[in-house]
PDB file of C-alpha atoms and ligand atoms in Angstrom:
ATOM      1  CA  UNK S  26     133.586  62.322 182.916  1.00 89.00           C
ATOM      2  CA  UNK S  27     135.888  61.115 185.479  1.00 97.00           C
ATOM      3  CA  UNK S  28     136.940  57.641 185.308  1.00 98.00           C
ATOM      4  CA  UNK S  29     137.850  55.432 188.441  1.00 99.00           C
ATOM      5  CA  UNK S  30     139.893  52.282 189.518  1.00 99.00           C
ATOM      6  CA  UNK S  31     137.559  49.924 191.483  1.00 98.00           C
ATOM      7  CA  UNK S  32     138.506  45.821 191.756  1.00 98.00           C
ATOM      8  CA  UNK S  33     141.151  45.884 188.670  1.00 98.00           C
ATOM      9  CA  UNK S  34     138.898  48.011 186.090  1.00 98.00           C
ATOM     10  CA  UNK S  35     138.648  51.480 185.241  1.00 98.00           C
ATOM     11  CA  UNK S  36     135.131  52.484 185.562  1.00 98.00           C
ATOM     12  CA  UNK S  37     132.828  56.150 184.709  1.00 98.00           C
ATOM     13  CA  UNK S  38     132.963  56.678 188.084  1.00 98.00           C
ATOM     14  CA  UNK S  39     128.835  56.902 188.219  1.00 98.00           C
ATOM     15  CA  UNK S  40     129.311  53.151 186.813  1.00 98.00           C
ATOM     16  CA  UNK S  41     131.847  52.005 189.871  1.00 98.00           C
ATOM     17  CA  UNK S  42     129.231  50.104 192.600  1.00 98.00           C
ATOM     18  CA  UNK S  43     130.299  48.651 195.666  1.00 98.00           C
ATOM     19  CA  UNK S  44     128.393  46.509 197.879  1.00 98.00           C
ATOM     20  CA  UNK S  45     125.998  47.213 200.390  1.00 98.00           C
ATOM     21  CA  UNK S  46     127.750  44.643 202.224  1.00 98.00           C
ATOM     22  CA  UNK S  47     131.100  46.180 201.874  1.00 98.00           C
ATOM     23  CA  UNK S  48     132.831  46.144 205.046  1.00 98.00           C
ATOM     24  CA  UNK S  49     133.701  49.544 204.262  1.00 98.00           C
ATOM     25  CA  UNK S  50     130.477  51.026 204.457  1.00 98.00           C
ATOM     26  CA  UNK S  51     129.213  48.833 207.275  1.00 98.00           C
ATOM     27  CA  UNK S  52     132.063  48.601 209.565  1.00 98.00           C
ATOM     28  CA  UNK S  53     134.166  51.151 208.357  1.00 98.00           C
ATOM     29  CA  UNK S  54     137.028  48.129 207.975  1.00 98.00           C
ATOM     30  CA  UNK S  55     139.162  50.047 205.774  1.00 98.00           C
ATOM     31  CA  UNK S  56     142.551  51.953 205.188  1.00 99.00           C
ATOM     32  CA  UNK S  57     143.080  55.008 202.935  1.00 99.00           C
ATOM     33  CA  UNK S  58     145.318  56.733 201.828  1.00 98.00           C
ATOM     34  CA  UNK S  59     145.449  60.323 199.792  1.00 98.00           C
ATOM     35  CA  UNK S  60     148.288  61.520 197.928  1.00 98.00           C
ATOM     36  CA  UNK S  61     149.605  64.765 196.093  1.00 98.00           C
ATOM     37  CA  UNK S  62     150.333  64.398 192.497  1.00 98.00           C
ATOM     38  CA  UNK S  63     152.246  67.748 190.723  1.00 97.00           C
ATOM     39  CA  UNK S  64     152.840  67.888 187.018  1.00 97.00           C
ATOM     40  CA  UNK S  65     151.798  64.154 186.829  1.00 97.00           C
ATOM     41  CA  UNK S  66     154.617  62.843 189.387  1.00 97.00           C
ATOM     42  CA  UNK S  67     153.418  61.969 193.233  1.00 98.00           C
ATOM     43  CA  UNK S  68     154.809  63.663 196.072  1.00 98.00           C
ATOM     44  CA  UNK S  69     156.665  60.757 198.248  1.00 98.00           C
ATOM     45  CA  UNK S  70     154.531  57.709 196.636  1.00 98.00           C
ATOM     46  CA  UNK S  71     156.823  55.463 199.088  1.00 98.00           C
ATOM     47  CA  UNK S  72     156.405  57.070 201.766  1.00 98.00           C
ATOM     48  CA  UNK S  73     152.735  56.498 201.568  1.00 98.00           C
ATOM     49  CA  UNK S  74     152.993  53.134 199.870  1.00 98.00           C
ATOM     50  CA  UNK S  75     154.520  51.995 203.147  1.00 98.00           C
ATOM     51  CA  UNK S  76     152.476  53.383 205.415  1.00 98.00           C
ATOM     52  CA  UNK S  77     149.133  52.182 203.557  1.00 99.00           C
ATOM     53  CA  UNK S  78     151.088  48.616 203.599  1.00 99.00           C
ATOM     54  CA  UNK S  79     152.147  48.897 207.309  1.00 98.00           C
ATOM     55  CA  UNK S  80     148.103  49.904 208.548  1.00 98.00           C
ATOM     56  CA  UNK S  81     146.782  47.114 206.171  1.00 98.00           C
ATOM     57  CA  UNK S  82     149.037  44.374 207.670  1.00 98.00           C
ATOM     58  CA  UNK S  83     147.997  45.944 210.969  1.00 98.00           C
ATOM     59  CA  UNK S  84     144.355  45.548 210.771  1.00 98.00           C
ATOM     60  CA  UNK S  85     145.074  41.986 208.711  1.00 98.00           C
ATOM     61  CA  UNK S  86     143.286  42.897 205.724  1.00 98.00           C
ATOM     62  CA  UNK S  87     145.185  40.587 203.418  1.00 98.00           C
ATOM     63  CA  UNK S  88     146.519  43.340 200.697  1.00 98.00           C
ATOM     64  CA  UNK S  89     149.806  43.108 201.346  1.00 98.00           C
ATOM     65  CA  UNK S  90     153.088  45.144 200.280  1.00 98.00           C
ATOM     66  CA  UNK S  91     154.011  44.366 196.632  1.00 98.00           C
ATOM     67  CA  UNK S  92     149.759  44.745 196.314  1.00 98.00           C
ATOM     68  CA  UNK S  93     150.086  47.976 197.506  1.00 98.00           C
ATOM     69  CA  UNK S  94     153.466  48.736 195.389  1.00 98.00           C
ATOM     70  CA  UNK S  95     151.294  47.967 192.358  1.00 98.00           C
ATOM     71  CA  UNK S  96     148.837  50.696 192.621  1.00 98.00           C
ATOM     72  CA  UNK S  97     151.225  53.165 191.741  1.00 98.00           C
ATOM     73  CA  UNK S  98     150.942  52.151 188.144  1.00 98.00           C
ATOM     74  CA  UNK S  99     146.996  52.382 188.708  1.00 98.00           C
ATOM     75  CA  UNK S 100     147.735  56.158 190.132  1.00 98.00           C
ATOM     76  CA  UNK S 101     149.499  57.239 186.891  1.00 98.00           C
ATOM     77  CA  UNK S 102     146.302  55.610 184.573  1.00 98.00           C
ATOM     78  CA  UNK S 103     144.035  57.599 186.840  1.00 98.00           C
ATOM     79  CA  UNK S 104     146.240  60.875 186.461  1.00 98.00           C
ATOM     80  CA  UNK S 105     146.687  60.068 182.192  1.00 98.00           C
ATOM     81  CA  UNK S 106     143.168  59.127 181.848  1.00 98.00           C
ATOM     82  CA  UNK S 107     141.610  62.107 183.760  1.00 98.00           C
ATOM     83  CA  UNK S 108     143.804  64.705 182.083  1.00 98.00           C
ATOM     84  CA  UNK S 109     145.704  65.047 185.304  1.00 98.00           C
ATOM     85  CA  UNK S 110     149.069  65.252 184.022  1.00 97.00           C
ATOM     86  CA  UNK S 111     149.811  68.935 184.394  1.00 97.00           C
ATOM     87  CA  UNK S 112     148.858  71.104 187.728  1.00 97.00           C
ATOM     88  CA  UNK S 113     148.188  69.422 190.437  1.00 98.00           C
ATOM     89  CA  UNK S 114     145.897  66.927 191.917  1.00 98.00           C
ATOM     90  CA  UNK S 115     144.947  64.159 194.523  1.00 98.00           C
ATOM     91  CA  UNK S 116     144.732  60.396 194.680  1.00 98.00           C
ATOM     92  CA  UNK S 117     142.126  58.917 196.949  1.00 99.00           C
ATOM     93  CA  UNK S 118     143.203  55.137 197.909  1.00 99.00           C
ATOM     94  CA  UNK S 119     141.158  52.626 200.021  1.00 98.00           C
ATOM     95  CA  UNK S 120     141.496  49.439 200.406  1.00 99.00           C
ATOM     96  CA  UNK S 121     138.536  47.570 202.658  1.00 99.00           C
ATOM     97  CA  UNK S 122     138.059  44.005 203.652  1.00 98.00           C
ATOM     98  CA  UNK S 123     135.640  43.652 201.188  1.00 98.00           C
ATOM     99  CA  UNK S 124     131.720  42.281 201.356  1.00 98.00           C
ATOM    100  CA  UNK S 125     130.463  39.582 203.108  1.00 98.00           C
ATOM    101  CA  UNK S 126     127.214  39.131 204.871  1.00 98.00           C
ATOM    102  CA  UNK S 127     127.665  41.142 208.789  1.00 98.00           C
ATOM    103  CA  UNK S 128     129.855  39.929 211.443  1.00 98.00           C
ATOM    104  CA  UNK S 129     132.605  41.730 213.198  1.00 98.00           C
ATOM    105  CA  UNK S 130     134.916  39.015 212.958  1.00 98.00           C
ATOM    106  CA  UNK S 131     136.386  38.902 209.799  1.00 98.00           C
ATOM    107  CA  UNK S 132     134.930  37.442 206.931  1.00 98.00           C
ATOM    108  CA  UNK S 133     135.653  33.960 205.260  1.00 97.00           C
ATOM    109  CA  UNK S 134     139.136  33.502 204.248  1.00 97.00           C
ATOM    110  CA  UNK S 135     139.704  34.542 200.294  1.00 97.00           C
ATOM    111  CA  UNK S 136     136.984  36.907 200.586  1.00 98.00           C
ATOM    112  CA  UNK S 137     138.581  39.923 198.447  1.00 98.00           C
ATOM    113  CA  UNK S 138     139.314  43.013 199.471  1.00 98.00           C
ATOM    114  CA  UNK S 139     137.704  45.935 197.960  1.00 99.00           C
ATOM    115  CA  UNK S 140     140.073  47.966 196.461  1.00 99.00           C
ATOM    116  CA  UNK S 141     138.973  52.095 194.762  1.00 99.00           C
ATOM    117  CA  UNK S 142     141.426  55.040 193.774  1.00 99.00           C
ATOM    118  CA  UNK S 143     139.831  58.061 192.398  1.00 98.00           C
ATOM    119  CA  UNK S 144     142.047  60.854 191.377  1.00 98.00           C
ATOM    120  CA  UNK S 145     140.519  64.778 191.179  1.00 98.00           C
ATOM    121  CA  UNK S 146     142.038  67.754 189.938  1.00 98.00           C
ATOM    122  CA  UNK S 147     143.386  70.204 193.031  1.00 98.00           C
ATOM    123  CA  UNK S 148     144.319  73.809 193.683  1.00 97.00           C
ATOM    124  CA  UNK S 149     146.360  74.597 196.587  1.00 94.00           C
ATOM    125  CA  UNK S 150     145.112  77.421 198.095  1.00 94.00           C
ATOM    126  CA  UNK S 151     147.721  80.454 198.301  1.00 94.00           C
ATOM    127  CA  UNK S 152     145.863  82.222 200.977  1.00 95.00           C
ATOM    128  CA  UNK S 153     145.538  79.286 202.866  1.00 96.00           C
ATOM    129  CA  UNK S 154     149.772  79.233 203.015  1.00 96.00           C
ATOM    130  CA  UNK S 155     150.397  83.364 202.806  1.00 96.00           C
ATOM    131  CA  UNK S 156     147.584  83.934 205.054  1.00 98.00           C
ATOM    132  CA  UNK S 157     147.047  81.129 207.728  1.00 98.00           C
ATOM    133  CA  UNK S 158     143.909  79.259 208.812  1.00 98.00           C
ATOM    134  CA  UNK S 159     141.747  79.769 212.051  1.00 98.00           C
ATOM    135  CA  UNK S 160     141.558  76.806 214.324  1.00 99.00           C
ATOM    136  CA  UNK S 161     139.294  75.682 217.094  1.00 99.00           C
ATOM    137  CA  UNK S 162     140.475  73.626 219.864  1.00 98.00           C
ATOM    138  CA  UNK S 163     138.389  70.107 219.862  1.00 98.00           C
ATOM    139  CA  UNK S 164     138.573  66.984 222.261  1.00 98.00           C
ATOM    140  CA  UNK S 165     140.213  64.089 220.902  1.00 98.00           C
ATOM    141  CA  UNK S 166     138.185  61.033 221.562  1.00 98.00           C
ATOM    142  CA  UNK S 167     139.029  59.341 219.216  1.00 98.00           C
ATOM    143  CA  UNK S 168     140.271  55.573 219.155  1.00 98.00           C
ATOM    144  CA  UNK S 169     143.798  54.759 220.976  1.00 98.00           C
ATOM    145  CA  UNK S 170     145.180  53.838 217.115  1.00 98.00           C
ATOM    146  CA  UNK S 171     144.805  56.635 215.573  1.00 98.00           C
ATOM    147  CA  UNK S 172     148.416  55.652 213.829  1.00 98.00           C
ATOM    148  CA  UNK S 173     146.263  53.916 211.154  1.00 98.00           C
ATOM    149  CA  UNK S 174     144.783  55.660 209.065  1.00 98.00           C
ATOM    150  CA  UNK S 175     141.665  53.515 208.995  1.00 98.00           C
ATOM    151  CA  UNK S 176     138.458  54.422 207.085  1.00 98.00           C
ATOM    152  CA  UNK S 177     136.752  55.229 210.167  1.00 97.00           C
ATOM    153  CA  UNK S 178     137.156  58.735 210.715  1.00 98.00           C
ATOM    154  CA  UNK S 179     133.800  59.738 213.140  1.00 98.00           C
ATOM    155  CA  UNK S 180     136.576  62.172 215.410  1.00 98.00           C
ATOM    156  CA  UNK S 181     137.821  63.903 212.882  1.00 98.00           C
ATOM    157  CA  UNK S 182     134.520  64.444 211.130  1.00 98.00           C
ATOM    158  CA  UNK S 183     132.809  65.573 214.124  1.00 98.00           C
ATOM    159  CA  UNK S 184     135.974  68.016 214.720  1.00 98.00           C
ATOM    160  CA  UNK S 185     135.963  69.224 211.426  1.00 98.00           C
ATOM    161  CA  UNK S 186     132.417  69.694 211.272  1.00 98.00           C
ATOM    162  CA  UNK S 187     133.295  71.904 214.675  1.00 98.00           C
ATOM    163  CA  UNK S 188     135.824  74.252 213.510  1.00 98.00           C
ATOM    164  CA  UNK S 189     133.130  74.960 210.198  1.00 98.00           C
ATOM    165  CA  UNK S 190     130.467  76.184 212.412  1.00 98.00           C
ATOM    166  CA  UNK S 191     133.086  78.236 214.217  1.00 98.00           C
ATOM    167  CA  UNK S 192     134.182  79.351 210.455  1.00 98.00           C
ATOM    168  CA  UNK S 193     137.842  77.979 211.325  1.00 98.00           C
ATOM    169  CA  UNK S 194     139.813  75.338 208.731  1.00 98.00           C
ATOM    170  CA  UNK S 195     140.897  72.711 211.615  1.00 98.00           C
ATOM    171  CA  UNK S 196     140.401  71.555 214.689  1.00 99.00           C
ATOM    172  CA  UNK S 197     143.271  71.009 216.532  1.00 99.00           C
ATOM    173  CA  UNK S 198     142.702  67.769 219.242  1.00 99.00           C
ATOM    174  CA  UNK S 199     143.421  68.113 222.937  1.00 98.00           C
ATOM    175  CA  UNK S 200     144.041  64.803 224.361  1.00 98.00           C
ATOM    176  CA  UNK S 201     144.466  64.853 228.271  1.00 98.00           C
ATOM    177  CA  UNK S 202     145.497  68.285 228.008  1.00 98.00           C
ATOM    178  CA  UNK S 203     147.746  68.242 225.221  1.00 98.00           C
ATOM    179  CA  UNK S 204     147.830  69.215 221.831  1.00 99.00           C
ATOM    180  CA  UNK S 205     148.318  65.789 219.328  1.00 98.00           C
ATOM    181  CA  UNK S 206     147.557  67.216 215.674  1.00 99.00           C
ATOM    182  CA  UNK S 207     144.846  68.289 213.937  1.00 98.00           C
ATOM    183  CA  UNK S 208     141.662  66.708 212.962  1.00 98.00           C
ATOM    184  CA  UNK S 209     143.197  66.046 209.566  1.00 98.00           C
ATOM    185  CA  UNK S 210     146.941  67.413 209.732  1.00 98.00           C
ATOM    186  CA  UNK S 211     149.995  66.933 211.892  1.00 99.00           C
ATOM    187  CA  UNK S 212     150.575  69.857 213.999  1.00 99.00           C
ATOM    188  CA  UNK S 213     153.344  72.168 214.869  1.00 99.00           C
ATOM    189  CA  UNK S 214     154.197  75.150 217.581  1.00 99.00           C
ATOM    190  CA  UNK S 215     157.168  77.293 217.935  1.00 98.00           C
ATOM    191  CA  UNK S 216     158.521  77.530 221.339  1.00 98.00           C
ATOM    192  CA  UNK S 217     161.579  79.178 222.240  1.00 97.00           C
ATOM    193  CA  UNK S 218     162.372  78.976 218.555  1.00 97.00           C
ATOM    194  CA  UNK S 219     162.044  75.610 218.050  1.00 98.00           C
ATOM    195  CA  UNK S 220     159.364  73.219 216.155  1.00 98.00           C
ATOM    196  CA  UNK S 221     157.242  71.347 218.853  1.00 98.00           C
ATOM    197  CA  UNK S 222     155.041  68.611 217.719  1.00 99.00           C
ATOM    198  CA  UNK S 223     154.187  65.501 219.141  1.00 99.00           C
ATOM    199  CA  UNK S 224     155.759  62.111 218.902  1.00 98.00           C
ATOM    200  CA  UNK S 225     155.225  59.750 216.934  1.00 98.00           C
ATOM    201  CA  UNK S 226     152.918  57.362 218.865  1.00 98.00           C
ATOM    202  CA  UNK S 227     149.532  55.296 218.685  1.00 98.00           C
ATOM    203  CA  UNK S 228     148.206  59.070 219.443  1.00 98.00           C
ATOM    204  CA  UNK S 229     149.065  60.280 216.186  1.00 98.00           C
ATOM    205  CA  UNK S 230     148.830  59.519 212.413  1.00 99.00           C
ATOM    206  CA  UNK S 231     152.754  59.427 211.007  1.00 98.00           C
ATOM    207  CA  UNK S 232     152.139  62.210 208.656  1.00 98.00           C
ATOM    208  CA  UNK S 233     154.107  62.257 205.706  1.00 98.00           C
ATOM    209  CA  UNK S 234     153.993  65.995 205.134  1.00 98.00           C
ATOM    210  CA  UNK S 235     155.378  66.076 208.814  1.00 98.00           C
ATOM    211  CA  UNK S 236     158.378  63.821 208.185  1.00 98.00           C
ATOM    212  CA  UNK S 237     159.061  66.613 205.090  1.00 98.00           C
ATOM    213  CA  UNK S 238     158.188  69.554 207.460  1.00 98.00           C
ATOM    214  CA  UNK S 239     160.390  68.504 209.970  1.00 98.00           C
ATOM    215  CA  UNK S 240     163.288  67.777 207.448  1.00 98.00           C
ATOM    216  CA  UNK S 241     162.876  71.021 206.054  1.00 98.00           C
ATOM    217  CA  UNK S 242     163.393  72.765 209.653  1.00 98.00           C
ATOM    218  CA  UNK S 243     166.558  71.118 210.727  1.00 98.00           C
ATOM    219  CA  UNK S 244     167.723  72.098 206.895  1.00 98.00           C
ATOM    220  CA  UNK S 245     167.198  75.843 207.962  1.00 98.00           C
ATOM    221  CA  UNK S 246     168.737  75.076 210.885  1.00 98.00           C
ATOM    222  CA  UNK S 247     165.675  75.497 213.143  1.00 98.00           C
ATOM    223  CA  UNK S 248     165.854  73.147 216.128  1.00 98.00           C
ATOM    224  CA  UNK S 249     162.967  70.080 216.397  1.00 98.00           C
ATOM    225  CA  UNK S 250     161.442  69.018 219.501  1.00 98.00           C
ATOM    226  CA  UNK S 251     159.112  65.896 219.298  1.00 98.00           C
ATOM    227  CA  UNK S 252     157.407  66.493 222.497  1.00 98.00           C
ATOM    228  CA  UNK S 253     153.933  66.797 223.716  1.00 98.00           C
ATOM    229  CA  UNK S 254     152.508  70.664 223.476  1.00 98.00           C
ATOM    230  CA  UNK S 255     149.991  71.490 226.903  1.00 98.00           C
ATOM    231  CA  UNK S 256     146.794  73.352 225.548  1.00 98.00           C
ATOM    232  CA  UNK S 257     148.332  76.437 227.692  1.00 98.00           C
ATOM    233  CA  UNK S 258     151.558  76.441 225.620  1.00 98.00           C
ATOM    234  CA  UNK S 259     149.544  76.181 222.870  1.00 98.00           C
ATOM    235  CA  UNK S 260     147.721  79.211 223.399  1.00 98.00           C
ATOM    236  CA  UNK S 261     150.403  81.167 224.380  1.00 98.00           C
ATOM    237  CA  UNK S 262     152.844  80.192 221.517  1.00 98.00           C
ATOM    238  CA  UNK S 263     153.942  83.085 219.235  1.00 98.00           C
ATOM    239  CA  UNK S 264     153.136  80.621 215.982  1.00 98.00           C
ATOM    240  CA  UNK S 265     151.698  77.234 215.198  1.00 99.00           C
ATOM    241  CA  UNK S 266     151.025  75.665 212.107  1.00 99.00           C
ATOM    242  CA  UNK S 267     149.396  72.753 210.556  1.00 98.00           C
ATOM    243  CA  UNK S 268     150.728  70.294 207.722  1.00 98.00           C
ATOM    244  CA  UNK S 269     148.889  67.615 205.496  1.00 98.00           C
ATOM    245  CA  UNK S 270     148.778  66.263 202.102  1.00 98.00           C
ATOM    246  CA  UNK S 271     145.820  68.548 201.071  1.00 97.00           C
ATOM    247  CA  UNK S 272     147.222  71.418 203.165  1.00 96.00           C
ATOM    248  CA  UNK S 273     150.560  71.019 202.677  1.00 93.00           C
ATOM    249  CA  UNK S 274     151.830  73.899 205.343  1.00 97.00           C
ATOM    250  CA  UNK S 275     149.620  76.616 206.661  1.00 98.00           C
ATOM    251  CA  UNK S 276     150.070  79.020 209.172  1.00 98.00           C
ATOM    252  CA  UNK S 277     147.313  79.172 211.778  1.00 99.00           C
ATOM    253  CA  UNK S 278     146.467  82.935 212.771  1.00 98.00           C
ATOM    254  CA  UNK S 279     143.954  81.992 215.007  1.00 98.00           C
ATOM    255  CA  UNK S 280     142.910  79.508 218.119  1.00 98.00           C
ATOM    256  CA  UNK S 281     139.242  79.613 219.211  1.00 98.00           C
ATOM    257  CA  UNK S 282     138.761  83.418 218.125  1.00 98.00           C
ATOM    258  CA  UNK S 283     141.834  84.632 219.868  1.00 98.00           C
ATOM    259  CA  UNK S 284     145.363  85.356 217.537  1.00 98.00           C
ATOM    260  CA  UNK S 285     148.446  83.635 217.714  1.00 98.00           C
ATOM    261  CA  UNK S 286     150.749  86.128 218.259  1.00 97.00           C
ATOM    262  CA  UNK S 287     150.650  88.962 216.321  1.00 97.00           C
ATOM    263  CA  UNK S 288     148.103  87.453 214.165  1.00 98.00           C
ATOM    264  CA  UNK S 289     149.830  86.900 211.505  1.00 98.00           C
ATOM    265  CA  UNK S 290     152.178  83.793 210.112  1.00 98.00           C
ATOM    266  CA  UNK S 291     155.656  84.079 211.888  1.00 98.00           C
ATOM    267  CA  UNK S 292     159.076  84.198 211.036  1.00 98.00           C
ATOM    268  CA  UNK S 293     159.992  80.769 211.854  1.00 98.00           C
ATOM    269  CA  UNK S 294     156.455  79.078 210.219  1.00 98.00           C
ATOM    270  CA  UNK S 295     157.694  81.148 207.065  1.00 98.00           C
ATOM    271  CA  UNK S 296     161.286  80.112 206.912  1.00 98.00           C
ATOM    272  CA  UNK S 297     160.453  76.379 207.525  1.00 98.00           C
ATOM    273  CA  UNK S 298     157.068  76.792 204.925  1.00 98.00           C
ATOM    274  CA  UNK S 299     159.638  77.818 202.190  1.00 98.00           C
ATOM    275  CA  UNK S 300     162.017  75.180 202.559  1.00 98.00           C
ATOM    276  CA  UNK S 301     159.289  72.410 202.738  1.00 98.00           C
ATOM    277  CA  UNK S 302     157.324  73.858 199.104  1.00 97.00           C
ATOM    278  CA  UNK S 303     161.261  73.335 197.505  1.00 97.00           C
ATOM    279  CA  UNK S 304     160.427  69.970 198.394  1.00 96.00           C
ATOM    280  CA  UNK S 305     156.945  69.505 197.195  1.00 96.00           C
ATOM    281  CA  UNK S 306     157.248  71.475 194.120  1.00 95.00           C
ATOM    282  CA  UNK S 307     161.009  69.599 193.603  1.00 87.00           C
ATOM    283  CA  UNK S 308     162.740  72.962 193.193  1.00 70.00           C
TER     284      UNK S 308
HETATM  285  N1  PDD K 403     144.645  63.520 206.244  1.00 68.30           N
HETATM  286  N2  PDD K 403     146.733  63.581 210.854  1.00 68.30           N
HETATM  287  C1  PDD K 403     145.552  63.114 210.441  1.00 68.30           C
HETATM  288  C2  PDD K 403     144.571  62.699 211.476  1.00 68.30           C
HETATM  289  C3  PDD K 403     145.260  63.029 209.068  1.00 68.30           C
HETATM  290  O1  PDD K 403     144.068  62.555 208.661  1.00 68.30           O
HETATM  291  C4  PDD K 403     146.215  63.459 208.125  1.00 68.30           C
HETATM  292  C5  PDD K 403     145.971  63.380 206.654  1.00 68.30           C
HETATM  293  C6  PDD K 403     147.443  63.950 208.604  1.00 68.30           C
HETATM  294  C7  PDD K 403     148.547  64.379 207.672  1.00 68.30           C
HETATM  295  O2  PDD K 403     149.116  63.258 207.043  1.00 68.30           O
HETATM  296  P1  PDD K 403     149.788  63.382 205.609  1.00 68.30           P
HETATM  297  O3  PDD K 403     150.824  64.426 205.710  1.00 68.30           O
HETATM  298  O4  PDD K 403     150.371  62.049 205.377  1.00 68.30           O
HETATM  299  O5  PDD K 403     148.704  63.738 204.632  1.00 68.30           O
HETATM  300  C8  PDD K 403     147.676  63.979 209.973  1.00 68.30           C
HETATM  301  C9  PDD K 403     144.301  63.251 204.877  1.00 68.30           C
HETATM  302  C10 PDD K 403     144.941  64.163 203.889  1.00 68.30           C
HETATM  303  C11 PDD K 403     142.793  63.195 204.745  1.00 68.30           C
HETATM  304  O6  PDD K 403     142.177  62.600 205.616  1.00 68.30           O
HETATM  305  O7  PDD K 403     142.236  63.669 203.747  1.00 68.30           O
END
């Protein structure tokens, strides 16, 4: 039975209800976060902390800093009470503006936030990193914030649901041509030797695995470019590779049916995949 953190309890998570009203589920008025937890410690808990504190204050749901400092603490119940403490798993956060009857302007002041975290036992998939992913290529119409990581997440779903039919892992958004990250994980291309990825911008979500990534590169001594990536360098890049929380690094083999490169993960995608897993795995 798993058990749950919903509005200061810990629930059976069949026994945690939220509102129909929930802002969450009617406006998608919500920000979320999803951590990494290995051998019962998370992976860079401030780093998300700050972000998940930074979107809330952005959006003015009233859940501010030290509130979201505290659910650390409700992390490590989660990860004691589910049995979580050795191998690895995931935190689900979100944090919505709670339930009030419909209006798109916010509700009535002291109205509480809604506030879940659900942990679940993960397995990082080795073929996914030693073998690479297939990717599709997707429009990116999404929203002109897509620096918060807000609840609402009809793009990504829609992409995602894309690159499945086409059998592929991601899809990786074109935006006016150029390549911003994937549906659900920053994104990376070697040119000339170097780590391309776009900047951080309202274009983007500030991944954390991507500040790691990127550390990890310039510690092997490969050179980082935060510039935009055009869909024909894309295409014509030698590697690319995708990074996330659930995915942490992952070589894709594959854009829209036709290889990248030689088909297979590259020298410089391996070198800088290495270096970042010494930082997830603490080693
Ligand atoms: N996705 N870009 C987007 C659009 C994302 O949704 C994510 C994360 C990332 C990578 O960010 P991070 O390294 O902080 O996980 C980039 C999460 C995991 C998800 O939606 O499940």
């Amino acid at each position: 039975m798993t058990t749950v953190y919903l509005n200061g309890a810990y629930v059976p998570k069949a026994d945690a209800k939220v509102s129909v009203d929930d802002r969450g589920f009617v406006f998608g008025d919500g920000i979320y976060e999803v951590v990494r937890v290995i051998e019962g410690r998370i992976f860079a808990w401030a780093d998300h902390a700050a972000r998940m504190a930074r979107g809330l204050e952005a959006v003015r749901i009233p859940f501010g800093a030290a509130e979201v400092a505290s659910l650390e603490s409700v992390c490590m119940k989660l990860v004691a009470e589910n049995g979580l403490t050795s191998g690895e798993a995931t935190i689900y956060l979100q944090v919505t503006r709670g339930a009030a009857p419909r209006t798109h302007y916010f509700p009535p002041a002291g109205t509480p936030p809604t506030v879940y975290a659900a942990a679940s036992k993960f397995t990082a998939s080795a073929d996914m990193r030693d073998k690479g992913v297939k990717a599709v290529t997707f429009p990116d119409f999404r929203w002109a914030r897509c620096d918060l990581k807000t609840v609402n997440l009809m793009g990504a779903v829609l992409a995602r649901q894309a690159a499945h039919e086409a059998g592929a892992y991601e899809a990786l958004m074109l935006r006016d041509g150029m390549l911003m990250e994937g549906a659900a994980t920053n994104a990376f291309v070697v040119i000339n030797g170097a780590v391309r990825t776009y900047p951080l911008s309202n274009y983007i979500l500030p991944g954390i695995t991507r500040t790691y990534v990127l550390e990890a590169a310039r510690a092997v001594g490969v050179r980082v470019v935060e510039e935009p990536v055009t869909a024909a360098e894309l295409h014509g890049a030698p590697e690319v590779f995708i990074a996330g929380t659930t995915t942490d690094t992952a070589p894709v083999v594959m854009i829209d049916g036709r290889p990248v490169g030689d088909g297979k993960p590259g020298p410089v995608t391996k070198r800088v995949q290495a270096e970042f897993l010494k930082r997830l795995y603490g080693r």
